[in-house]
Short mmCIF file of C-alpha atoms in Angstrom, two decimals:
data_model
loop_
_atom_site.label_atom_id
_atom_site.label_comp_id
_atom_site.label_asym_id
_atom_site.label_seq_id
_atom_site.Cartn_x
_atom_site.Cartn_y
_atom_site.Cartn_z
CA UNK W 1 -5.47 1.96 25.59
CA UNK W 2 -5.05 3.77 22.19
CA UNK W 3 -7.88 2.01 20.04
CA UNK W 4 -10.50 2.38 22.54
CA UNK W 5 -14.11 2.50 21.00
CA UNK W 6 -14.58 6.09 21.96
CA UNK W 7 -12.36 7.02 23.12
CA UNK W 8 -11.82 11.28 23.23
CA UNK W 9 -8.10 12.97 23.08
CA UNK W 10 -7.84 16.57 22.48
CA UNK W 11 -5.82 16.08 19.70
CA UNK W 12 -8.60 14.04 17.90
CA UNK W 13 -11.35 16.86 18.94
CA UNK W 14 -8.95 19.27 17.52
CA UNK W 15 -9.19 17.78 14.02
CA UNK W 16 -12.88 16.82 14.46
CA UNK W 17 -14.01 20.82 14.50
CA UNK W 18 -11.07 21.64 11.85
CA UNK W 19 -12.46 18.78 9.38
CA UNK W 20 -16.27 20.78 9.60
CA UNK W 21 -14.35 23.87 9.30
CA UNK W 22 -12.68 22.53 6.12
CA UNK W 23 -16.03 21.28 4.90
CA UNK W 24 -18.03 24.75 5.46
CA UNK W 25 -14.79 26.27 3.84
CA UNK W 26 -15.31 24.05 0.64
CA UNK W 27 -19.38 24.60 0.40
CA UNK W 28 -18.32 28.38 0.66
CA UNK W 29 -16.24 27.89 -1.80
CA UNK W 30 -18.43 25.96 -4.52
CA UNK W 31 -21.20 28.16 -3.35
CA UNK W 32 -19.06 31.39 -4.73
CA UNK W 33 -17.97 29.10 -7.81
CA UNK W 34 -21.40 27.78 -8.72
CA UNK W 35 -23.88 30.34 -8.02
CA UNK W 36 -22.72 33.35 -7.58
CA UNK W 37 -22.73 35.33 -3.93
CA UNK W 38 -24.99 34.08 -1.24
CA UNK W 39 -26.69 36.07 1.49
CA UNK W 40 -25.11 33.68 4.38
CA UNK W 41 -22.49 35.46 6.23
CA UNK W 42 -19.47 32.94 5.78
CA UNK W 43 -18.76 33.12 9.30
CA UNK W 44 -22.06 31.72 9.38
CA UNK W 45 -21.61 28.73 7.51
CA UNK W 46 -17.89 28.45 8.76
CA UNK W 47 -19.36 28.05 12.82
CA UNK W 48 -22.32 25.79 11.76
CA UNK W 49 -20.12 23.30 10.07
CA UNK W 50 -17.76 23.56 12.77
CA UNK W 51 -19.96 22.79 15.50
CA UNK W 52 -21.45 19.68 13.63
CA UNK W 53 -18.18 17.97 13.13
CA UNK W 54 -17.61 18.40 16.46
CA UNK W 55 -20.79 17.27 17.99
CA UNK W 56 -20.62 14.07 15.13
CA UNK W 57 -17.67 13.35 16.79
CA UNK W 58 -18.69 13.39 20.31
CA UNK W 59 -21.86 11.25 19.21
CA UNK W 60 -19.57 9.04 17.59
CA UNK W 61 -17.58 8.89 20.43
CA UNK W 62 -20.47 8.58 23.04
CA UNK W 63 -21.88 5.81 20.63
CA UNK W 64 -18.77 3.63 20.17
CA UNK W 65 -18.33 3.86 23.95
CA UNK W 66 -21.55 2.33 25.21
CA UNK W 67 -22.67 0.52 22.65
CA UNK W 68 -20.22 -1.06 20.73
CA UNK W 69 -17.36 -3.33 22.65
CA UNK W 70 -14.19 -2.99 23.45
CA UNK W 71 -11.74 -6.24 24.36
CA UNK W 72 -8.47 -6.13 25.19
CA UNK W 73 -5.86 -8.93 25.40
CA UNK W 74 -3.61 -8.36 28.72
CA UNK W 75 -1.30 -11.09 27.65
CA UNK W 76 -0.33 -9.39 23.58
CA UNK W 77 -1.57 -5.67 24.74
CA UNK W 78 -3.95 -5.35 21.84
CA UNK W 79 -7.09 -3.96 21.83
CA UNK W 80 -9.64 -5.58 19.50
CA UNK W 81 -13.17 -3.73 18.48
CA UNK W 82 -15.10 -6.53 17.43
CA UNK W 83 -15.88 -10.22 19.50
CA UNK W 84 -14.70 -12.23 16.32
CA UNK W 85 -10.98 -10.95 15.75
CA UNK W 86 -10.47 -11.00 19.59
CA UNK W 87 -8.45 -14.36 21.26
CA UNK W 88 -10.99 -16.64 23.89
CA UNK W 89 -9.52 -14.62 27.00
CA UNK W 90 -9.87 -11.58 25.63
CA UNK W 91 -11.84 -9.23 27.91
CA UNK W 92 -14.68 -6.37 27.63
CA UNK W 93 -13.20 -3.50 28.65
CA UNK W 94 -15.77 -0.82 27.84
CA UNK W 95 -19.27 -1.30 26.33
CA UNK W 96 -21.97 -3.37 24.93
CA UNK W 97 -22.11 -5.57 21.98
CA UNK W 98 -24.80 -3.82 20.47
CA UNK W 99 -23.77 -1.90 17.72
CA UNK W 100 -21.18 -2.81 14.88
CA UNK W 101 -18.62 0.26 14.13
CA UNK W 102 -20.57 0.67 10.71
CA UNK W 103 -23.62 0.76 12.93
CA UNK W 104 -22.07 3.43 15.31
CA UNK W 105 -21.32 5.36 12.27
CA UNK W 106 -24.27 5.70 10.66
CA UNK W 107 -26.25 6.09 13.51
CA UNK W 108 -24.02 9.63 14.32
CA UNK W 109 -24.25 10.63 10.88
CA UNK W 110 -28.52 10.68 11.15
CA UNK W 111 -28.10 12.04 14.68
CA UNK W 112 -25.68 14.69 13.56
CA UNK W 113 -28.21 15.29 10.60
CA UNK W 114 -31.17 15.67 12.30
CA UNK W 115 -29.49 17.70 15.28
CA UNK W 116 -27.73 19.83 13.00
CA UNK W 117 -30.49 20.39 10.37
CA UNK W 118 -33.39 21.17 12.80
CA UNK W 119 -32.22 22.50 15.54
CA UNK W 120 -28.40 24.09 14.99
CA UNK W 121 -29.38 26.28 11.81
CA UNK W 122 -32.50 27.61 13.29
CA UNK W 123 -29.91 29.21 16.29
CA UNK W 124 -27.08 30.17 13.47
CA UNK W 125 -28.99 30.85 10.48
#
């Protein structure tokens, strides 16, 4: 159901890529305003930022779907992302109770930064 940790939609994936693309546009703009012209072509910056946006989104979904529990209340038809907020009769529909939402976000940002910096950047630039 909507709200399930780790859920992926085409619309959400599109906007993850667009978010990365917008960050790339911002980086290009700041580079031009603050330091003049860079030697790196704009298309490489936009490709890198878009791929990192998508990678981060997929890693966040993977961790959320596997290591963060989601509970569902059949009576109220509501999704709960934390056991503390869920009623006692709600059942776990996906994931394990290993990480909180904040921890999933932290690890996905860390992994995206690491993979983006050490693996994607040398391939793209």
